Amino acid sequence: TSLILGLLSIFLSVLTAIPGVITGHMALSKIKKAPMDYEGKGMAITGLILSYLFLILSWLCPLLYLFLR
């Protein structure tokens, strides 16, 4: 779920980036507690990275636009 939301944040920015961060941390927590029951650590980490990246960019780009005009 985190990976899908992270990928969707390319187009929908904050609307899917914040849930992507939340679900990514939830997935990593479940994987850490029961590694034999859950898989997908790489997908959770990738979703977290994408979500955080586009969350930062969604705030940084408008700020840069305002200050560099």
PDB file of N, CA and C in Angstrom:
ATOM      1  N   THR A   1       0.825  -1.192   0.000  1.00  0.00           N
ATOM      2  CA  THR A   1       0.000   0.000   0.000  1.00  0.00           C
ATOM      3  C   THR A   1       0.865   1.250   0.000  1.00  0.00           C
ATOM      4  N   SER A   2       1.931   1.230   0.778  1.00  0.00           N
ATOM      5  CA  SER A   2       2.814   2.386   0.846  1.00  0.00           C
ATOM      6  C   SER A   2       3.464   2.673  -0.504  1.00  0.00           C
ATOM      7  N   LEU A   3       3.867   1.627  -1.189  1.00  0.00           N
ATOM      8  CA  LEU A   3       4.493   1.816  -2.500  1.00  0.00           C
ATOM      9  C   LEU A   3       3.504   2.414  -3.490  1.00  0.00           C
ATOM     10  N   ILE A   4       2.289   1.927  -3.499  1.00  0.00           N
ATOM     11  CA  ILE A   4       1.271   2.456  -4.416  1.00  0.00           C
ATOM     12  C   ILE A   4       0.974   3.918  -4.100  1.00  0.00           C
ATOM     13  N   LEU A   5       0.813   4.237  -2.810  1.00  0.00           N
ATOM     14  CA  LEU A   5       0.557   5.627  -2.433  1.00  0.00           C
ATOM     15  C   LEU A   5       1.749   6.515  -2.740  1.00  0.00           C
ATOM     16  N   GLY A   6       2.958   5.984  -2.567  1.00  0.00           N
ATOM     17  CA  GLY A   6       4.156   6.750  -2.913  1.00  0.00           C
ATOM     18  C   GLY A   6       4.225   7.060  -4.397  1.00  0.00           C
ATOM     19  N   LEU A   7       3.865   6.077  -5.215  1.00  0.00           N
ATOM     20  CA  LEU A   7       3.854   6.310  -6.663  1.00  0.00           C
ATOM     21  C   LEU A   7       2.750   7.281  -7.063  1.00  0.00           C
ATOM     22  N   LEU A   8       1.600   7.170  -6.435  1.00  0.00           N
ATOM     23  CA  LEU A   8       0.508   8.097  -6.744  1.00  0.00           C
ATOM     24  C   LEU A   8       0.813   9.520  -6.297  1.00  0.00           C
ATOM     25  N   SER A   9       1.709   9.672  -5.325  1.00  0.00           N
ATOM     26  CA  SER A   9       2.040  11.021  -4.853  1.00  0.00           C
ATOM     27  C   SER A   9       2.781  11.835  -5.909  1.00  0.00           C
ATOM     28  N   ILE A  10       3.271  11.168  -6.945  1.00  0.00           N
ATOM     29  CA  ILE A  10       3.866  11.901  -8.070  1.00  0.00           C
ATOM     30  C   ILE A  10       2.809  12.819  -8.687  1.00  0.00           C
ATOM     31  N   PHE A  11       1.576  12.327  -8.758  1.00  0.00           N
ATOM     32  CA  PHE A  11       0.503  13.073  -9.390  1.00  0.00           C
ATOM     33  C   PHE A  11      -0.410  13.789  -8.391  1.00  0.00           C
ATOM     34  N   LEU A  12      -0.608  13.195  -7.225  1.00  0.00           N
ATOM     35  CA  LEU A  12      -1.576  13.722  -6.269  1.00  0.00           C
ATOM     36  C   LEU A  12      -0.930  14.372  -5.048  1.00  0.00           C
ATOM     37  N   SER A  13       0.380  14.407  -5.018  1.00  0.00           N
ATOM     38  CA  SER A  13       1.161  15.103  -3.997  1.00  0.00           C
ATOM     39  C   SER A  13       0.754  14.765  -2.572  1.00  0.00           C
ATOM     40  N   VAL A  14       0.339  15.750  -1.817  1.00  0.00           N
ATOM     41  CA  VAL A  14       0.106  15.595  -0.388  1.00  0.00           C
ATOM     42  C   VAL A  14      -1.048  14.630  -0.094  1.00  0.00           C
ATOM     43  N   LEU A  15      -2.004  14.537  -0.994  1.00  0.00           N
ATOM     44  CA  LEU A  15      -3.167  13.686  -0.755  1.00  0.00           C
ATOM     45  C   LEU A  15      -2.794  12.221  -0.552  1.00  0.00           C
ATOM     46  N   THR A  16      -1.767  11.757  -1.227  1.00  0.00           N
ATOM     47  CA  THR A  16      -1.362  10.371  -1.064  1.00  0.00           C
ATOM     48  C   THR A  16      -0.007  10.219  -0.387  1.00  0.00           C
ATOM     49  N   ALA A  17       0.767  11.287  -0.293  1.00  0.00           N
ATOM     50  CA  ALA A  17       2.082  11.188   0.345  1.00  0.00           C
ATOM     51  C   ALA A  17       1.962  10.962   1.844  1.00  0.00           C
ATOM     52  N   ILE A  18       1.062  11.669   2.498  1.00  0.00           N
ATOM     53  CA  ILE A  18       0.905  11.520   3.945  1.00  0.00           C
ATOM     54  C   ILE A  18       0.403  10.115   4.302  1.00  0.00           C
ATOM     55  N   PRO A  19      -0.651   9.613   3.649  1.00  0.00           N
ATOM     56  CA  PRO A  19      -1.033   8.217   3.933  1.00  0.00           C
ATOM     57  C   PRO A  19       0.062   7.212   3.556  1.00  0.00           C
ATOM     58  N   GLY A  20       0.863   7.531   2.543  1.00  0.00           N
ATOM     59  CA  GLY A  20       1.973   6.658   2.170  1.00  0.00           C
ATOM     60  C   GLY A  20       3.013   6.548   3.269  1.00  0.00           C
ATOM     61  N   VAL A  21       3.294   7.655   3.934  1.00  0.00           N
ATOM     62  CA  VAL A  21       4.230   7.651   5.059  1.00  0.00           C
ATOM     63  C   VAL A  21       3.648   6.838   6.216  1.00  0.00           C
ATOM     64  N   ILE A  22       2.389   7.055   6.499  1.00  0.00           N
ATOM     65  CA  ILE A  22       1.751   6.352   7.626  1.00  0.00           C
ATOM     66  C   ILE A  22       1.722   4.843   7.382  1.00  0.00           C
ATOM     67  N   THR A  23       1.271   4.432   6.204  1.00  0.00           N
ATOM     68  CA  THR A  23       1.184   2.997   5.921  1.00  0.00           C
ATOM     69  C   THR A  23       2.565   2.358   5.807  1.00  0.00           C
ATOM     70  N   GLY A  24       3.543   3.109   5.344  1.00  0.00           N
ATOM     71  CA  GLY A  24       4.908   2.586   5.280  1.00  0.00           C
ATOM     72  C   GLY A  24       5.472   2.291   6.657  1.00  0.00           C
ATOM     73  N   HIS A  25       5.257   3.207   7.588  1.00  0.00           N
ATOM     74  CA  HIS A  25       5.735   2.980   8.954  1.00  0.00           C
ATOM     75  C   HIS A  25       4.957   1.845   9.630  1.00  0.00           C
ATOM     76  N   MET A  26       3.667   1.753   9.342  1.00  0.00           N
ATOM     77  CA  MET A  26       2.877   0.653   9.901  1.00  0.00           C
ATOM     78  C   MET A  26       3.375  -0.695   9.371  1.00  0.00           C
ATOM     79  N   ALA A  27       3.679  -0.749   8.081  1.00  0.00           N
ATOM     80  CA  ALA A  27       4.162  -1.992   7.478  1.00  0.00           C
ATOM     81  C   ALA A  27       5.512  -2.383   8.054  1.00  0.00           C
ATOM     82  N   LEU A  28       6.429  -1.427   8.195  1.00  0.00           N
ATOM     83  CA  LEU A  28       7.735  -1.741   8.754  1.00  0.00           C
ATOM     84  C   LEU A  28       7.627  -2.211  10.202  1.00  0.00           C
ATOM     85  N   SER A  29       6.700  -1.641  10.942  1.00  0.00           N
ATOM     86  CA  SER A  29       6.491  -2.065  12.318  1.00  0.00           C
ATOM     87  C   SER A  29       5.997  -3.511  12.380  1.00  0.00           C
ATOM     88  N   LYS A  30       5.051  -3.853  11.523  1.00  0.00           N
ATOM     89  CA  LYS A  30       4.542  -5.231  11.493  1.00  0.00           C
ATOM     90  C   LYS A  30       5.624  -6.208  11.059  1.00  0.00           C
ATOM     91  N   ILE A  31       6.422  -5.815  10.076  1.00  0.00           N
ATOM     92  CA  ILE A  31       7.499  -6.687   9.590  1.00  0.00           C
ATOM     93  C   ILE A  31       8.542  -6.891  10.682  1.00  0.00           C
ATOM     94  N   LYS A  32       8.832  -5.850  11.438  1.00  0.00           N
ATOM     95  CA  LYS A  32       9.831  -5.954  12.512  1.00  0.00           C
ATOM     96  C   LYS A  32       9.342  -6.865  13.639  1.00  0.00           C
ATOM     97  N   LYS A  33       8.044  -6.789  13.961  1.00  0.00           N
ATOM     98  CA  LYS A  33       7.495  -7.605  15.042  1.00  0.00           C
ATOM     99  C   LYS A  33       7.388  -9.079  14.658  1.00  0.00           C
ATOM    100  N   ALA A  34       7.038  -9.367  13.418  1.00  0.00           N
ATOM    101  CA  ALA A  34       6.847 -10.753  12.978  1.00  0.00           C
ATOM    102  C   ALA A  34       7.435 -10.947  11.584  1.00  0.00           C
ATOM    103  N   PRO A  35       8.764 -11.024  11.471  1.00  0.00           N
ATOM    104  CA  PRO A  35       9.385 -11.118  10.139  1.00  0.00           C
ATOM    105  C   PRO A  35       9.043 -12.408   9.385  1.00  0.00           C
ATOM    106  N   MET A  36       8.661 -13.461  10.106  1.00  0.00           N
ATOM    107  CA  MET A  36       8.309 -14.711   9.428  1.00  0.00           C
ATOM    108  C   MET A  36       6.894 -14.660   8.844  1.00  0.00           C
ATOM    109  N   ASP A  37       6.072 -13.760   9.340  1.00  0.00           N
ATOM    110  CA  ASP A  37       4.681 -13.666   8.882  1.00  0.00           C
ATOM    111  C   ASP A  37       4.482 -12.652   7.760  1.00  0.00           C
ATOM    112  N   TYR A  38       5.339 -11.635   7.700  1.00  0.00           N
ATOM    113  CA  TYR A  38       5.151 -10.545   6.737  1.00  0.00           C
ATOM    114  C   TYR A  38       6.375 -10.406   5.842  1.00  0.00           C
ATOM    115  N   GLU A  39       6.122 -10.071   4.598  1.00  0.00           N
ATOM    116  CA  GLU A  39       7.179  -9.787   3.634  1.00  0.00           C
ATOM    117  C   GLU A  39       6.944  -8.399   3.072  1.00  0.00           C
ATOM    118  N   GLY A  40       7.844  -7.940   2.226  1.00  0.00           N
ATOM    119  CA  GLY A  40       7.651  -6.667   1.552  1.00  0.00           C
ATOM    120  C   GLY A  40       8.362  -5.497   2.184  1.00  0.00           C
ATOM    121  N   LYS A  41       9.444  -5.778   2.901  1.00  0.00           N
ATOM    122  CA  LYS A  41      10.186  -4.689   3.538  1.00  0.00           C
ATOM    123  C   LYS A  41      10.716  -3.704   2.501  1.00  0.00           C
ATOM    124  N   GLY A  42      11.193  -4.213   1.388  1.00  0.00           N
ATOM    125  CA  GLY A  42      11.714  -3.354   0.326  1.00  0.00           C
ATOM    126  C   GLY A  42      10.643  -2.454  -0.271  1.00  0.00           C
ATOM    127  N   MET A  43       9.454  -3.004  -0.447  1.00  0.00           N
ATOM    128  CA  MET A  43       8.361  -2.200  -0.987  1.00  0.00           C
ATOM    129  C   MET A  43       7.923  -1.132   0.010  1.00  0.00           C
ATOM    130  N   ALA A  44       7.925  -1.472   1.292  1.00  0.00           N
ATOM    131  CA  ALA A  44       7.558  -0.486   2.312  1.00  0.00           C
ATOM    132  C   ALA A  44       8.572   0.645   2.367  1.00  0.00           C
ATOM    133  N   ILE A  45       9.855   0.298   2.291  1.00  0.00           N
ATOM    134  CA  ILE A  45      10.905   1.323   2.322  1.00  0.00           C
ATOM    135  C   ILE A  45      10.841   2.193   1.075  1.00  0.00           C
ATOM    136  N   THR A  46      10.628   1.579  -0.080  1.00  0.00           N
ATOM    137  CA  THR A  46      10.512   2.352  -1.319  1.00  0.00           C
ATOM    138  C   THR A  46       9.318   3.300  -1.263  1.00  0.00           C
ATOM    139  N   GLY A  47       8.208   2.820  -0.744  1.00  0.00           N
ATOM    140  CA  GLY A  47       7.028   3.675  -0.589  1.00  0.00           C
ATOM    141  C   GLY A  47       7.290   4.834   0.362  1.00  0.00           C
ATOM    142  N   LEU A  48       8.006   4.564   1.449  1.00  0.00           N
ATOM    143  CA  LEU A  48       8.362   5.635   2.386  1.00  0.00           C
ATOM    144  C   LEU A  48       9.252   6.679   1.723  1.00  0.00           C
ATOM    145  N   ILE A  49      10.254   6.212   1.001  1.00  0.00           N
ATOM    146  CA  ILE A  49      11.178   7.149   0.332  1.00  0.00           C
ATOM    147  C   ILE A  49      10.430   8.021  -0.670  1.00  0.00           C
ATOM    148  N   LEU A  50       9.595   7.404  -1.498  1.00  0.00           N
ATOM    149  CA  LEU A  50       8.834   8.174  -2.489  1.00  0.00           C
ATOM    150  C   LEU A  50       7.874   9.149  -1.810  1.00  0.00           C
ATOM    151  N   SER A  51       7.202   8.685  -0.770  1.00  0.00           N
ATOM    152  CA  SER A  51       6.242   9.546  -0.084  1.00  0.00           C
ATOM    153  C   SER A  51       6.929  10.738   0.563  1.00  0.00           C
ATOM    154  N   TYR A  52       8.031  10.484   1.271  1.00  0.00           N
ATOM    155  CA  TYR A  52       8.766  11.589   1.893  1.00  0.00           C
ATOM    156  C   TYR A  52       9.332  12.540   0.838  1.00  0.00           C
ATOM    157  N   LEU A  53       9.856  11.981  -0.250  1.00  0.00           N
ATOM    158  CA  LEU A  53      10.430  12.811  -1.313  1.00  0.00           C
ATOM    159  C   LEU A  53       9.396  13.760  -1.899  1.00  0.00           C
ATOM    160  N   PHE A  54       8.235  13.236  -2.258  1.00  0.00           N
ATOM    161  CA  PHE A  54       7.230  14.094  -2.878  1.00  0.00           C
ATOM    162  C   PHE A  54       6.522  14.986  -1.870  1.00  0.00           C
ATOM    163  N   LEU A  55       6.533  14.602  -0.605  1.00  0.00           N
ATOM    164  CA  LEU A  55       6.012  15.479   0.433  1.00  0.00           C
ATOM    165  C   LEU A  55       6.915  16.700   0.578  1.00  0.00           C
ATOM    166  N   ILE A  56       8.218  16.473   0.582  1.00  0.00           N
ATOM    167  CA  ILE A  56       9.177  17.580   0.660  1.00  0.00           C
ATOM    168  C   ILE A  56       9.097  18.450  -0.586  1.00  0.00           C
ATOM    169  N   LEU A  57       9.036  17.817  -1.754  1.00  0.00           N
ATOM    170  CA  LEU A  57       8.962  18.584  -2.996  1.00  0.00           C
ATOM    171  C   LEU A  57       7.675  19.389  -3.103  1.00  0.00           C
ATOM    172  N   SER A  58       6.582  18.859  -2.558  1.00  0.00           N
ATOM    173  CA  SER A  58       5.321  19.591  -2.636  1.00  0.00           C
ATOM    174  C   SER A  58       5.351  20.862  -1.792  1.00  0.00           C
ATOM    175  N   TRP A  59       6.215  20.911  -0.802  1.00  0.00           N
ATOM    176  CA  TRP A  59       6.371  22.134   0.001  1.00  0.00           C
ATOM    177  C   TRP A  59       7.502  23.008  -0.530  1.00  0.00           C
ATOM    178  N   LEU A  60       8.549  22.381  -1.048  1.00  0.00           N
ATOM    179  CA  LEU A  60       9.719  23.122  -1.488  1.00  0.00           C
ATOM    180  C   LEU A  60       9.487  23.879  -2.798  1.00  0.00           C
ATOM    181  N   CYS A  61       8.832  23.263  -3.750  1.00  0.00           N
ATOM    182  CA  CYS A  61       8.621  23.903  -5.055  1.00  0.00           C
ATOM    183  C   CYS A  61       7.823  25.206  -4.962  1.00  0.00           C
ATOM    184  N   PRO A  62       6.700  25.241  -4.250  1.00  0.00           N
ATOM    185  CA  PRO A  62       5.983  26.526  -4.133  1.00  0.00           C
ATOM    186  C   PRO A  62       6.796  27.590  -3.392  1.00  0.00           C
ATOM    187  N   LEU A  63       7.559  27.179  -2.386  1.00  0.00           N
ATOM    188  CA  LEU A  63       8.392  28.144  -1.660  1.00  0.00           C
ATOM    189  C   LEU A  63       9.476  28.726  -2.559  1.00  0.00           C
ATOM    190  N   LEU A  64      10.114  27.862  -3.332  1.00  0.00           N
ATOM    191  CA  LEU A  64      11.128  28.350  -4.267  1.00  0.00           C
ATOM    192  C   LEU A  64      10.515  29.274  -5.305  1.00  0.00           C
ATOM    193  N   TYR A  65       9.332  28.942  -5.780  1.00  0.00           N
ATOM    194  CA  TYR A  65       8.650  29.794  -6.753  1.00  0.00           C
ATOM    195  C   TYR A  65       8.375  31.183  -6.168  1.00  0.00           C
ATOM    196  N   LEU A  66       7.930  31.212  -4.934  1.00  0.00           N
ATOM    197  CA  LEU A  66       7.629  32.500  -4.299  1.00  0.00           C
ATOM    198  C   LEU A  66       8.872  33.340  -4.065  1.00  0.00           C
ATOM    199  N   PHE A  67       9.961  32.709  -3.655  1.00  0.00           N
ATOM    200  CA  PHE A  67      11.165  33.465  -3.328  1.00  0.00           C
ATOM    201  C   PHE A  67      12.008  33.812  -4.551  1.00  0.00           C
ATOM    202  N   LEU A  68      11.857  33.110  -5.642  1.00  0.00           N
ATOM    203  CA  LEU A  68      12.688  33.357  -6.804  1.00  0.00           C
ATOM    204  C   LEU A  68      11.985  34.136  -7.910  1.00  0.00           C
ATOM    205  N   ARG A  69      10.774  34.611  -7.658  1.00  0.00           N
ATOM    206  CA  ARG A  69      10.093  35.380  -8.688  1.00  0.00           C
ATOM    207  C   ARG A  69      10.632  36.793  -8.752  1.00  0.00           C
TER     208      ARG A  69
END
